[in-house]
Coordinates of C-alpha atoms in Angstrom, one line a residue:
Chain A
M1 CA 0.0 0.0 0.0
T2 CA 1.4 3.4 -1.0
G3 CA 1.6 6.4 1.4
K4 CA -1.3 8.1 -0.2
E5 CA -3.5 5.1 0.1
R6 CA -2.6 4.7 3.8
I7 CA -3.5 8.3 4.4
K8 CA -6.9 7.8 2.6
R9 CA -7.6 4.7 4.7
Y10 CA -6.7 6.4 7.9
A11 CA -8.9 9.3 7.1
R12 CA -11.8 7.0 6.2
E13 CA -11.5 5.2 9.6
L14 CA -11.4 8.5 11.4
L15 CA -14.6 9.6 9.6
N16 CA -16.3 6.3 10.5
M17 CA -15.4 7.1 14.2
S18 CA -16.9 10.5 13.8
L19 CA -20.4 9.3 12.7
D20 CA -23.3 8.8 15.0
D21 CA -26.3 7.2 13.4
G22 CA -24.9 8.0 10.0
R23 CA -24.4 11.7 10.7
V24 CA -21.3 13.7 11.6
D25 CA -21.3 14.2 15.3
P26 CA -19.4 17.4 16.5
E27 CA -18.6 15.8 19.9
R28 CA -17.1 12.7 18.2
V29 CA -15.1 14.9 15.8
E30 CA -13.7 16.8 18.8
A31 CA -12.8 13.5 20.5
V32 CA -11.1 12.3 17.4
L33 CA -9.1 15.5 17.1
A34 CA -8.1 15.4 20.8
T35 CA -6.9 11.8 20.5
L36 CA -4.9 12.6 17.4
E37 CA -3.3 15.6 19.0
K38 CA -2.2 13.4 22.0
A39 CA -0.4 10.9 19.8
P40 CA 0.1 12.4 16.3
P41 CA 0.4 9.7 13.7
R42 CA 2.9 9.7 10.8
N43 CA 1.8 12.2 8.1
Y44 CA -0.3 13.9 10.7
L45 CA -0.9 17.0 8.5
S46 CA -1.9 15.0 5.4
I47 CA -4.2 12.8 7.5
L48 CA -5.9 15.9 9.0
R49 CA -6.4 17.4 5.5
A50 CA -7.9 14.2 4.2
Y51 CA -10.0 13.9 7.3
A52 CA -11.3 17.5 6.9
K53 CA -12.1 16.8 3.2
R54 CA -14.1 13.7 4.1
V55 CA -16.0 15.4 6.9
A56 CA -16.8 18.3 4.6
R57 CA -18.1 15.9 2.0
E58 CA -20.2 14.0 4.6
L59 CA -21.6 17.2 5.9
A60 CA -22.5 18.3 2.3
R61 CA -24.4 15.1 1.9
G62 CA -26.7 16.2 4.7
Q63 CA -27.2 19.8 3.4
A64 CA -29.3 21.3 0.6
V65 CA -27.6 24.5 -0.3
I66 CA -30.4 26.6 -1.8
E67 CA -29.2 29.5 -3.9
Y68 CA -31.9 31.9 -4.9
A69 CA -32.6 35.2 -6.6
G70 CA -35.5 37.3 -5.2
G71 CA -37.0 36.0 -2.0
L72 CA -37.3 32.6 -0.4
E73 CA -39.5 31.9 2.6
D74 CA -37.9 29.8 5.4
S75 CA -41.0 27.6 5.2
A76 CA -40.4 27.0 1.5
A77 CA -36.7 26.1 2.2
E78 CA -37.8 23.7 4.9
A79 CA -40.3 22.1 2.6
L80 CA -37.7 21.7 -0.1
A81 CA -35.3 20.1 2.4
A82 CA -38.0 17.7 3.7
S83 CA -38.7 16.7 0.1
F84 CA -35.0 16.0 -0.5
S85 CA -34.8 14.0 2.8
R86 CA -37.5 11.8 1.5
H87 CA -35.9 11.5 -1.9
Y88 CA -32.4 10.6 -0.7
G89 CA -33.5 8.7 2.4
R90 CA -31.4 10.7 4.8
A91 CA -31.9 13.9 6.9
I92 CA -31.1 17.0 4.9
T93 CA -31.1 20.5 6.3
P94 CA -31.5 23.6 4.2
I95 CA -28.9 26.3 3.9
K96 CA -30.1 29.5 2.2
R97 CA -27.8 31.6 0.0
P98 CA -28.9 34.6 -2.0
N99 CA -27.4 34.7 -5.5
P100 CA -28.6 37.5 -7.7
D101 CA -26.6 36.1 -10.7
L102 CA -29.4 33.5 -11.1
I103 CA -31.7 36.4 -12.2
A104 CA -34.8 34.5 -11.0
G105 CA -35.4 31.0 -9.6
L106 CA -33.4 28.5 -7.6
R107 CA -30.3 26.4 -7.7
I108 CA -30.1 23.7 -5.2
R109 CA -27.0 21.6 -4.5
V110 CA -27.2 18.3 -2.5
D111 CA -23.8 16.7 -2.4
C112 CA -22.9 16.2 -6.1
D113 CA -26.3 16.7 -7.4
V114 CA -27.4 20.2 -8.6
Y115 CA -31.0 21.0 -9.4
E116 CA -31.2 24.0 -11.8
H117 CA -34.4 25.9 -11.8
A118 CA -33.1 29.4 -12.6
V119 CA -33.5 31.8 -15.5
A120 CA -29.7 32.1 -15.8
S121 CA -29.2 28.4 -16.4
R122 CA -32.0 28.4 -19.0
L123 CA -30.3 31.3 -20.8
H124 CA -27.0 29.5 -20.7
S125 CA -28.4 26.3 -22.2
L126 CA -30.3 28.4 -24.8
A127 CA -27.1 30.2 -25.8
R128 CA -25.3 26.8 -26.0
D129 CA -28.0 25.3 -28.2
V130 CA -27.9 28.3 -30.6
A131 CA -24.2 28.2 -30.8
Chain B
M1 CA -62.1 18.6 -26.9
S2 CA -60.7 21.9 -25.6
S3 CA -60.2 20.3 -22.1
V4 CA -58.1 17.6 -23.7
I5 CA -55.9 20.2 -25.3
E6 CA -55.7 22.1 -22.0
Q7 CA -54.6 19.0 -20.3
I8 CA -51.8 18.5 -22.9
E9 CA -50.7 22.1 -22.7
Q10 CA -50.7 21.9 -18.9
R11 CA -48.5 18.8 -19.1
I12 CA -46.2 20.7 -21.6
S13 CA -46.0 23.7 -19.3
Q14 CA -45.1 21.4 -16.4
L15 CA -42.3 19.9 -18.4
E16 CA -41.0 23.2 -19.5
T17 CA -40.7 24.5 -16.0
R18 CA -39.2 21.3 -14.7
S19 CA -35.9 21.7 -13.0
V20 CA -32.8 20.2 -14.6
K21 CA -30.8 17.8 -12.5
K22 CA -27.1 17.6 -13.0
N23 CA -24.4 15.5 -11.2
T24 CA -21.5 17.8 -10.7
G25 CA -17.9 17.9 -9.4
N26 CA -15.1 20.3 -9.1
V27 CA -11.7 20.3 -10.9
L28 CA -8.9 19.5 -8.5
A29 CA -6.1 19.7 -11.0
V30 CA -5.4 19.9 -14.7
A31 CA -2.3 18.6 -16.3
D32 CA -1.4 17.4 -19.8
G33 CA -5.0 17.4 -21.0
V34 CA -6.2 15.3 -18.1
A35 CA -8.3 16.8 -15.2
R36 CA -8.7 15.2 -11.8
V37 CA -12.2 15.9 -10.6
D38 CA -13.7 15.7 -7.1
G39 CA -17.4 14.7 -7.0
L40 CA -19.2 13.3 -10.1
S41 CA -20.6 10.5 -7.9
D42 CA -23.0 9.3 -10.6
V43 CA -20.6 9.4 -13.5
M44 CA -20.3 6.3 -15.8
Y45 CA -17.1 5.0 -17.3
N46 CA -16.5 6.6 -20.7
E47 CA -19.3 9.1 -20.1
M48 CA -19.0 12.5 -21.6
V49 CA -18.6 15.3 -19.1
E50 CA -18.9 19.0 -19.6
F51 CA -16.3 21.5 -18.5
P52 CA -16.9 25.3 -18.5
G53 CA -16.8 26.9 -22.0
N54 CA -18.5 23.9 -23.7
V55 CA -15.4 21.8 -23.5
T56 CA -16.1 18.1 -23.4
G57 CA -14.2 15.4 -21.5
I58 CA -14.5 11.7 -20.9
A59 CA -14.4 10.0 -17.6
L60 CA -11.7 7.4 -17.8
N61 CA -10.6 6.7 -14.3
L62 CA -13.3 6.2 -11.7
E63 CA -11.6 6.2 -8.3
E64 CA -12.9 6.2 -4.7
D65 CA -12.4 9.9 -4.2
E66 CA -11.9 11.4 -7.6
V67 CA -12.5 11.0 -11.3
G68 CA -9.8 11.2 -14.0
C69 CA -11.2 12.9 -17.2
V70 CA -9.4 13.4 -20.4
I71 CA -10.2 16.8 -22.0
L72 CA -11.1 16.7 -25.7
G73 CA -10.9 20.4 -26.4
D74 CA -8.8 23.3 -25.3
A75 CA -7.9 22.8 -21.7
G76 CA -6.1 26.2 -21.5
H77 CA -8.9 28.0 -19.6
I78 CA -9.9 25.3 -17.2
K79 CA -8.8 26.0 -13.7
E80 CA -9.0 24.5 -10.2
G81 CA -12.4 24.7 -8.7
D82 CA -14.3 24.8 -12.0
E83 CA -17.6 23.0 -12.1
V84 CA -17.8 19.8 -14.2
S85 CA -21.1 18.1 -14.9
T86 CA -22.1 14.8 -16.2
T87 CA -24.2 14.6 -19.4
G88 CA -25.6 11.1 -19.1
R89 CA -24.3 10.3 -22.6
L90 CA -21.5 7.9 -23.6
L91 CA -19.2 9.4 -26.2
S92 CA -21.0 9.0 -29.5
I93 CA -20.5 10.2 -33.0
P94 CA -22.6 10.8 -36.1
V95 CA -22.8 7.9 -38.5
G96 CA -24.3 7.2 -41.9
K97 CA -23.9 7.8 -45.6
Q98 CA -23.9 11.5 -45.0
L99 CA -20.3 11.1 -43.8
L100 CA -19.1 9.8 -47.1
G101 CA -16.8 12.3 -48.8
R102 CA -16.2 14.1 -45.5
V103 CA -13.2 14.6 -43.2
V104 CA -14.1 14.5 -39.5
D105 CA -12.3 14.7 -36.2
A106 CA -12.3 12.1 -33.5
I107 CA -15.7 13.1 -32.2
G108 CA -17.3 13.4 -35.6
G109 CA -17.0 17.1 -36.1
P110 CA -16.3 18.2 -39.7
V111 CA -12.9 19.6 -40.3
D112 CA -13.1 19.9 -44.1
G113 CA -14.9 23.3 -44.2
K114 CA -17.8 21.7 -46.1
G115 CA -20.4 22.7 -43.5
P116 CA -22.2 20.7 -40.9
I117 CA -22.9 16.9 -41.3
E118 CA -26.6 16.2 -41.4
A119 CA -26.3 12.7 -39.9
K120 CA -29.6 11.1 -38.7
E121 CA -28.0 8.6 -36.3
H122 CA -25.3 8.5 -33.7
F123 CA -23.4 5.4 -32.6
P124 CA -21.4 5.1 -29.3
I125 CA -17.6 5.1 -29.9
E126 CA -17.1 2.1 -27.7
K127 CA -19.1 -0.9 -28.5
I128 CA -18.8 -4.6 -27.7
A129 CA -17.7 -6.5 -30.8
P130 CA -20.2 -8.9 -32.5
G131 CA -20.2 -12.3 -30.6
I132 CA -19.6 -15.8 -32.0
I133 CA -23.2 -16.5 -33.0
A134 CA -23.6 -13.3 -34.9
R135 CA -20.5 -13.9 -37.1
K136 CA -20.2 -15.6 -40.4
S137 CA -17.0 -17.0 -41.9
V138 CA -15.1 -14.9 -44.4
D139 CA -16.0 -16.1 -48.0
Q140 CA -16.2 -13.0 -50.1
P141 CA -13.1 -11.4 -51.6
L142 CA -12.0 -7.9 -51.0
H143 CA -9.8 -7.0 -54.0
T144 CA -7.0 -4.6 -53.2
G145 CA -5.9 -4.1 -56.8
I146 CA -2.4 -4.9 -55.7
M147 CA -1.4 -8.0 -57.7
A148 CA 1.0 -9.4 -55.1
V149 CA -1.6 -9.1 -52.4
D150 CA -4.6 -10.4 -54.3
A151 CA -2.6 -13.4 -55.7
M152 CA -0.6 -14.5 -52.7
I153 CA -2.1 -12.8 -49.5
P154 CA -5.8 -12.6 -50.4
I155 CA -8.1 -10.6 -48.2
G156 CA -11.7 -11.4 -47.5
R157 CA -14.5 -9.1 -46.5
G158 CA -14.6 -9.1 -42.7
Q159 CA -11.0 -10.0 -42.3
R160 CA -8.4 -8.1 -40.3
E161 CA -5.1 -8.0 -42.2
L162 CA -2.2 -6.2 -40.6
I163 CA 0.1 -4.0 -42.8
I164 CA 3.4 -3.9 -41.0
G165 CA 6.8 -2.5 -41.9
D166 CA 9.4 0.2 -41.2
R167 CA 8.8 3.8 -41.9
G168 CA 8.8 4.7 -45.6
T169 CA 8.2 1.2 -46.9
G170 CA 4.8 1.9 -48.5
K171 CA 2.3 0.8 -45.8
T172 CA -0.1 3.7 -46.3
T173 CA 0.2 3.3 -50.1
I174 CA -1.1 -0.2 -49.9
A175 CA -4.0 0.9 -47.8
I176 CA -4.8 3.9 -50.1
D177 CA -4.5 1.7 -53.2
T178 CA -7.1 -0.6 -51.6
I179 CA -9.4 2.3 -51.0
I180 CA -9.0 3.5 -54.5
N181 CA -9.7 0.0 -55.9
Q182 CA -12.9 -0.2 -53.9
A183 CA -14.0 3.1 -55.3
R184 CA -13.2 1.9 -58.8
I185 CA -15.1 -1.4 -58.3
N186 CA -18.0 0.6 -56.7
K187 CA -18.3 2.8 -59.8
Q188 CA -18.1 -0.2 -62.1
G189 CA -20.8 -2.0 -60.1
A190 CA -23.0 1.0 -60.1
E191 CA -22.7 1.3 -63.9
S192 CA -23.4 -2.4 -64.4
G193 CA -26.8 -2.0 -62.7
D194 CA -26.3 -5.4 -61.1
P195 CA -28.8 -5.6 -58.2
D196 CA -26.6 -8.1 -56.3
F197 CA -23.6 -5.8 -56.4
R198 CA -22.3 -4.9 -52.9
P199 CA -20.2 -1.7 -52.8
V200 CA -17.5 -1.4 -50.2
Y201 CA -17.3 1.9 -48.4
S202 CA -14.0 3.0 -46.9
I203 CA -13.0 4.7 -43.7
Y204 CA -9.5 6.0 -43.4
V205 CA -8.4 6.8 -39.8
A206 CA -5.3 8.9 -39.6
V207 CA -3.7 8.8 -36.1
G208 CA -0.8 10.9 -35.1
Q209 CA 0.2 11.8 -38.6
K210 CA 1.5 15.1 -39.9
N211 CA -1.2 17.4 -41.2
S212 CA 0.7 17.7 -44.5
N213 CA 0.6 13.9 -45.0
I214 CA -3.1 13.7 -44.2
A215 CA -3.8 16.6 -46.7
R216 CA -1.8 14.7 -49.3
T217 CA -3.7 11.5 -48.8
I218 CA -7.0 13.4 -49.0
D219 CA -5.8 15.0 -52.3
V220 CA -5.0 11.5 -53.7
L221 CA -8.4 10.2 -52.7
E222 CA -10.1 13.2 -54.3
E223 CA -8.0 13.1 -57.5
T224 CA -8.8 9.4 -58.0
G225 CA -12.5 9.8 -57.3
A226 CA -12.3 7.7 -54.1
L227 CA -13.2 10.3 -51.6
E228 CA -16.9 10.1 -52.4
Y229 CA -16.9 6.5 -51.1
T230 CA -14.6 7.3 -48.1
V231 CA -14.9 8.8 -44.7
V232 CA -11.6 10.3 -43.3
V233 CA -11.3 10.4 -39.5
T234 CA -8.3 12.5 -38.5
A235 CA -6.4 12.9 -35.2
P236 CA -3.2 14.5 -36.4
A237 CA 0.1 14.6 -34.4
A238 CA -0.8 18.1 -33.2
D239 CA -4.1 16.9 -31.6
N240 CA -4.1 16.0 -28.0
A241 CA -3.5 12.3 -27.0
A242 CA -7.2 11.8 -26.1
N243 CA -8.3 12.5 -29.6
Q244 CA -5.6 10.2 -31.0
Y245 CA -6.7 7.5 -28.6
L246 CA -10.4 7.9 -29.6
A247 CA -10.1 8.3 -33.4
P248 CA -9.8 4.5 -34.3
Y249 CA -12.9 3.8 -32.1
A250 CA -14.7 6.6 -33.9
G251 CA -13.8 5.1 -37.2
A252 CA -14.9 1.7 -36.1
A253 CA -18.3 3.1 -35.0
I254 CA -18.7 4.7 -38.5
G255 CA -17.8 1.3 -40.1
E256 CA -20.1 -0.6 -37.8
W257 CA -23.1 1.5 -39.1
F258 CA -22.4 0.2 -42.6
M259 CA -22.0 -3.4 -41.3
Q260 CA -25.2 -3.4 -39.3
N261 CA -27.1 -2.0 -42.2
G262 CA -26.2 -4.8 -44.5
M263 CA -23.3 -3.0 -46.3
D264 CA -19.7 -3.8 -46.6
A265 CA -17.0 -1.4 -45.3
L266 CA -13.2 -1.3 -45.2
I267 CA -11.4 0.5 -42.4
V268 CA -7.8 1.5 -42.4
Y269 CA -6.1 2.4 -39.0
D270 CA -3.1 4.4 -39.9
D271 CA -1.4 3.7 -37.6
L272 CA -1.9 1.7 -34.4
S273 CA 1.7 2.2 -33.2
K274 CA 0.9 5.9 -32.7
H275 CA -2.4 5.0 -31.2
A276 CA -0.7 2.8 -28.6
A277 CA 1.7 5.6 -27.9
A278 CA -1.2 8.1 -27.4
Y279 CA -2.9 5.6 -25.0
R280 CA 0.4 5.2 -23.1
Q281 CA 0.6 9.0 -22.7
I282 CA -2.9 9.2 -21.3
S283 CA -2.4 6.2 -19.0
L284 CA 0.8 7.7 -17.6
V285 CA -0.8 11.0 -16.9
L286 CA -3.8 9.2 -15.3
K287 CA -1.1 7.5 -13.1
R288 CA -2.1 4.0 -14.2
P289 CA 0.5 1.4 -13.5
S290 CA 2.8 0.9 -16.5
G291 CA 4.3 -2.3 -17.7
R292 CA 6.6 -3.3 -20.6
E293 CA 7.9 -0.4 -22.6
A294 CA 5.8 1.8 -20.2
Y295 CA 2.6 0.7 -21.9
P296 CA -0.3 0.1 -19.4
G297 CA -1.4 -3.4 -18.7
D298 CA -4.4 -3.2 -20.9
V299 CA -2.7 -2.2 -24.1
F300 CA -3.5 -5.6 -25.7
Y301 CA -7.2 -5.1 -24.9
L302 CA -6.9 -1.6 -26.4
H303 CA -6.3 -3.1 -29.8
S304 CA -8.1 -6.4 -29.4
R305 CA -11.4 -4.7 -28.6
L306 CA -10.9 -2.4 -31.6
L307 CA -10.0 -5.0 -34.1
E308 CA -12.6 -7.5 -33.0
R309 CA -15.2 -5.0 -34.2
S310 CA -14.2 -5.9 -37.7
A311 CA -16.3 -8.9 -38.7
R312 CA -18.6 -10.4 -41.2
V313 CA -22.0 -10.8 -39.6
D314 CA -25.0 -13.0 -40.5
E315 CA -28.2 -11.8 -42.0
A316 CA -29.9 -11.6 -38.6
N317 CA -27.4 -9.0 -37.6
G318 CA -27.5 -7.0 -40.8
G319 CA -25.4 -9.3 -43.1
G320 CA -22.7 -6.7 -43.6
S321 CA -19.0 -6.7 -43.1
L322 CA -16.2 -4.5 -41.8
T323 CA -12.8 -5.4 -43.1
G324 CA -9.9 -4.0 -41.0
L325 CA -6.5 -3.0 -42.3
P326 CA -4.5 -1.9 -39.3
I327 CA -1.1 -0.5 -39.9
I328 CA 1.9 -0.9 -37.6
E329 CA 5.2 0.8 -37.9
T330 CA 8.2 -1.3 -36.8
Q331 CA 11.6 0.0 -35.8
A332 CA 14.5 -1.5 -37.8
G333 CA 12.3 -4.3 -38.9
D334 CA 11.7 -5.6 -35.4
V335 CA 8.4 -7.5 -35.6
S336 CA 9.0 -9.0 -32.2
A337 CA 8.5 -5.7 -30.3
Y338 CA 5.6 -5.4 -27.9
I339 CA 2.9 -3.7 -30.0
P340 CA 3.7 -5.5 -33.3
T341 CA 3.4 -8.9 -31.7
N342 CA 0.2 -8.0 -30.0
V343 CA -1.4 -6.8 -33.2
I344 CA 0.0 -9.8 -35.2
S345 CA -1.7 -12.1 -32.8
I346 CA -5.0 -10.3 -33.0
T347 CA -5.2 -10.1 -36.8
D348 CA -5.9 -12.7 -39.4
G349 CA -2.6 -12.3 -41.1
Q350 CA -0.1 -9.7 -42.1
I351 CA 1.5 -8.0 -45.1
Y352 CA 5.1 -7.5 -44.1
L353 CA 7.0 -4.8 -46.0
E354 CA 10.8 -4.9 -46.1
T355 CA 13.0 -1.9 -46.4
D356 CA 15.6 -3.9 -48.4
L357 CA 13.1 -4.8 -51.0
F358 CA 11.9 -1.3 -51.2
N359 CA 15.4 0.0 -51.7
Q360 CA 16.0 -2.6 -54.4
G361 CA 13.1 -1.1 -56.3
I362 CA 10.7 -3.9 -55.6
R363 CA 7.5 -2.0 -54.9
P364 CA 5.2 -2.9 -53.2
A365 CA 8.0 -4.2 -51.0
I366 CA 6.0 -7.2 -49.8
S367 CA 8.1 -9.9 -48.1
V368 CA 6.4 -13.0 -49.4
G369 CA 7.9 -15.3 -46.8
L370 CA 6.8 -13.3 -43.8
S371 CA 3.4 -12.3 -45.2
V372 CA 0.4 -14.5 -44.6
S373 CA -3.4 -14.4 -44.9
R374 CA -5.0 -16.9 -42.6
V375 CA -8.6 -16.7 -43.8
G376 CA -8.5 -14.9 -47.1
S377 CA -7.8 -17.9 -49.3
A378 CA -11.3 -19.1 -48.6
A379 CA -12.5 -15.9 -50.2
Q380 CA -10.1 -15.9 -53.2
V381 CA -11.7 -16.0 -56.6
K382 CA -11.2 -19.3 -58.4
A383 CA -9.6 -17.7 -61.4
T384 CA -6.9 -16.1 -59.2
K385 CA -6.4 -19.4 -57.4
Q386 CA -5.9 -21.2 -60.7
V387 CA -3.2 -18.9 -61.9
A388 CA -1.6 -17.9 -58.6
G389 CA -1.8 -21.1 -56.6
K390 CA 1.8 -22.0 -57.1
I391 CA 3.3 -18.6 -57.3
K392 CA 3.9 -18.1 -53.6
L393 CA 5.9 -21.4 -53.4
Q394 CA 7.8 -20.5 -56.6
L395 CA 8.8 -17.1 -55.2
A396 CA 9.9 -18.7 -51.9
Q397 CA 12.0 -21.3 -53.8
Y398 CA 13.4 -18.5 -56.0
R399 CA 14.5 -16.5 -53.0
E400 CA 16.3 -19.6 -51.5
L401 CA 17.9 -20.5 -54.8
A402 CA 18.9 -16.9 -55.5
A403 CA 20.7 -16.7 -52.1
F404 CA 22.4 -20.1 -52.8
A405 CA 23.3 -19.2 -56.4
Q406 CA 25.3 -16.2 -55.2
F407 CA 28.0 -18.6 -54.1
G408 CA 28.4 -20.6 -57.3
S409 CA 28.4 -20.0 -61.0
D410 CA 27.6 -23.5 -62.4
L411 CA 23.9 -24.1 -62.3
D412 CA 22.0 -26.9 -63.9
A413 CA 19.3 -26.0 -66.4
K414 CA 16.4 -26.6 -64.1
T415 CA 17.8 -24.3 -61.4
K416 CA 18.5 -21.7 -64.0
A417 CA 15.0 -21.9 -65.3
Q418 CA 13.6 -21.6 -61.8
L419 CA 15.8 -18.5 -61.2
D420 CA 14.7 -17.0 -64.5
R421 CA 11.0 -17.6 -63.8
G422 CA 11.4 -16.3 -60.2
A423 CA 13.1 -13.1 -61.4
R424 CA 10.2 -12.5 -63.8
V425 CA 7.6 -13.2 -61.1
V426 CA 9.3 -10.6 -58.9
E427 CA 9.2 -8.1 -61.7
I428 CA 5.6 -8.8 -62.7
F429 CA 4.4 -8.0 -59.2
K430 CA 6.0 -4.5 -59.4
Q431 CA 3.3 -2.0 -59.5
R432 CA 3.1 1.8 -59.6
L433 CA 1.5 3.5 -56.6
Y434 CA -2.2 4.6 -56.7
N435 CA -2.7 2.3 -59.7
P436 CA -4.7 -0.7 -58.7
I437 CA -5.1 -3.4 -61.3
P438 CA -8.6 -4.9 -61.8
M439 CA -8.9 -8.6 -60.9
E440 CA -9.6 -9.8 -64.5
Q441 CA -6.4 -8.1 -65.7
Q442 CA -4.4 -9.6 -62.8
V443 CA -5.7 -13.0 -63.8
A444 CA -4.7 -12.5 -67.5
T445 CA -1.3 -11.2 -66.5
L446 CA -0.6 -14.1 -64.2
W447 CA -1.9 -16.6 -66.6
G448 CA 0.7 -15.3 -69.1
I449 CA 3.6 -15.8 -66.6
E450 CA 2.4 -19.2 -65.6
N451 CA 2.3 -20.3 -69.3
G452 CA 5.7 -18.9 -70.1
Y453 CA 4.8 -16.0 -72.3
Y454 CA 7.1 -13.7 -70.4
D455 CA 10.1 -16.2 -70.4
S456 CA 11.6 -14.8 -73.5
I457 CA 11.3 -11.2 -72.5
D458 CA 14.3 -9.5 -70.8
S459 CA 13.6 -9.4 -67.1
K460 CA 14.2 -5.6 -67.1
K461 CA 11.3 -5.2 -69.5
I462 CA 8.8 -7.4 -67.7
V463 CA 7.0 -4.5 -66.0
Q464 CA 6.7 -2.7 -69.3
A465 CA 5.5 -5.8 -71.0
A466 CA 2.9 -6.5 -68.4
V467 CA 1.5 -3.0 -68.7
N468 CA 1.6 -3.2 -72.4
F469 CA -0.3 -6.5 -72.4
R470 CA -2.9 -5.1 -70.1
E471 CA -3.4 -2.1 -72.3
H472 CA -3.7 -4.4 -75.3
I473 CA -6.4 -6.6 -73.8
T474 CA -8.3 -3.7 -72.3
A475 CA -8.4 -2.1 -75.8
R476 CA -9.0 -5.2 -77.9
K477 CA -10.3 -8.0 -75.7
T478 CA -12.9 -6.4 -73.5
A479 CA -15.3 -9.3 -73.9
L480 CA -12.6 -11.7 -72.6
L481 CA -12.0 -9.6 -69.5
E482 CA -15.7 -9.3 -68.9
R483 CA -16.0 -13.1 -69.1
I484 CA -13.2 -13.7 -66.6
L485 CA -14.9 -11.2 -64.3
K486 CA -18.3 -12.8 -64.7
E487 CA -17.3 -16.5 -64.6
G488 CA -14.6 -16.0 -61.9
A489 CA -12.8 -19.1 -63.2
I490 CA -10.5 -20.0 -66.2
S491 CA -12.4 -22.4 -68.3
D492 CA -10.8 -24.2 -71.3
E493 CA -12.4 -21.7 -73.6
I494 CA -11.1 -18.7 -71.6
A495 CA -7.7 -20.3 -71.6
K496 CA -7.8 -20.6 -75.4
E497 CA -8.8 -17.0 -75.7
L498 CA -6.0 -15.9 -73.4
K499 CA -3.6 -17.9 -75.5
A500 CA -4.8 -16.2 -78.6
A501 CA -4.6 -12.8 -77.0
Y502 CA -1.0 -13.4 -75.9
E503 CA 0.0 -14.8 -79.3
E504 CA -1.5 -11.7 -80.9
W505 CA 0.2 -9.3 -78.5
K506 CA 3.6 -11.0 -78.3
P507 CA 5.0 -10.2 -81.8
S508 CA 3.9 -6.6 -81.6
F509 CA 5.7 -6.2 -78.3
D510 CA 8.8 -8.0 -79.4
A511 CA 8.9 -5.7 -82.4
S512 CA 8.6 -2.5 -80.4

């Protein structure tokens, strides 16, 4: 096993230790970090970076980042998140982000999936088709 | 009724406002035309992905944390953090007769300035080759118009025949001659109005060649009227490695369309040595483990899956064929190198071209001893078999004797006669480039040499004599040539007519 693979495996194990009921638990993350600090492993920095990346990815899996232009009621955001929770079969919390570049509509990101429902993306695809 | 229309319009409006779902990732790094992308959790192997600026890539390495994508366009403006999205489509290219006469790049885009290609169908670039059940044995000839090939190393429709040799030995010329001959036969067939005539369409795939060479080849095809039956797929040396890697598969997809639609096609891969080098480059940049000569472990599969797509299929699968003529360039005549041995083992035979023969003026410089066609003889026309059956053996014996005779001056009459005949056979197979000879003329010429009509002619004048004789029978014995073509065998009557033709021609040639 190469050094990079070892780091990846270590980070994956640390992430597994940080999960509680399939979700990242801040207390567990804290405990993992404290343990690592006490006895830093070889390639400590690289492991921490890989661990941070994995935690961020895991957190993104549980978030629906809703970019919007114009207004968006909190209740609507909650409803969207509930709908995504049902769709993906895991708890998803909404994060609202205003984005005037969208002109109008929404752009929702859940992990790697992006749902485009904005005027800007329509215009973009129209321009591409015409070209 | 209006409520029905309202319902439909409501459904349309629902669809129009439906959000678009994309699976995305972000560029981690870009180097040497390859991007490492984080995300793209739903991407498929070989799926087209979209980079900013309408640049397309293909997902080639699916790893636990990231995806390795080769970029097919200009990677200059792609930077770290850029969003990449999946398209849900495997790499596919336009196919069909609309491509005939056109020059396209590795993804089917026109590069000849003749406007867009109005293709109705698209085929995926990568496809599983026809299986055992779908295949039919090779039993129809594919005439190259090169006398040495058609007589001694015959090629059948659906066969894979490798053209191998050092640089500058005439590999491309053999392939181009074959394409030109198909165009000539196609025109002849169209004029004859024969409903059973099956034209052969050609695909020429230029991989890693200089643009000037490709332009010259296209000019030759155009001048000889072959371009209208040919599709040229180009991935020149200046193109990125990904395009060079994809071009042969794109050509195979174009050829498969003809095959699956009951037509016959010929595909030339010029050349697979450069294709392997392009794949090696991609694999090294993708950090795949390298093996012998730094090629990746699946370099055999790279060519086997490509060449297996050349086949003759049964009627249930379209009844067409795709004949493959891959070209391999050797270094200093070394056929035992990695890529040449791989392709030799995949193909159904090889035409080996020798530098020494080329330099001696024997062109095409085909080494009879090392060239072989494993399945083509089943497809050879009976007339050719009748006149050329013994020629390969005669030539092989001549080469041995000629080597032996160098050490001694006293030779018995039989040996001398064998040497004389051999020298004439070598001469008669000399042929100008881009000048394919029709099958019936080949038969008539070879019948003459077998029956000793060239024995009294000075060996230096054999080529001239053969050309002269062919001109003679083309002008005066059209009916005889048509009969040979139609009957496909030399009957006693045809033999008599050939004898008469030679006896009529010989004195006039001797006098000249």
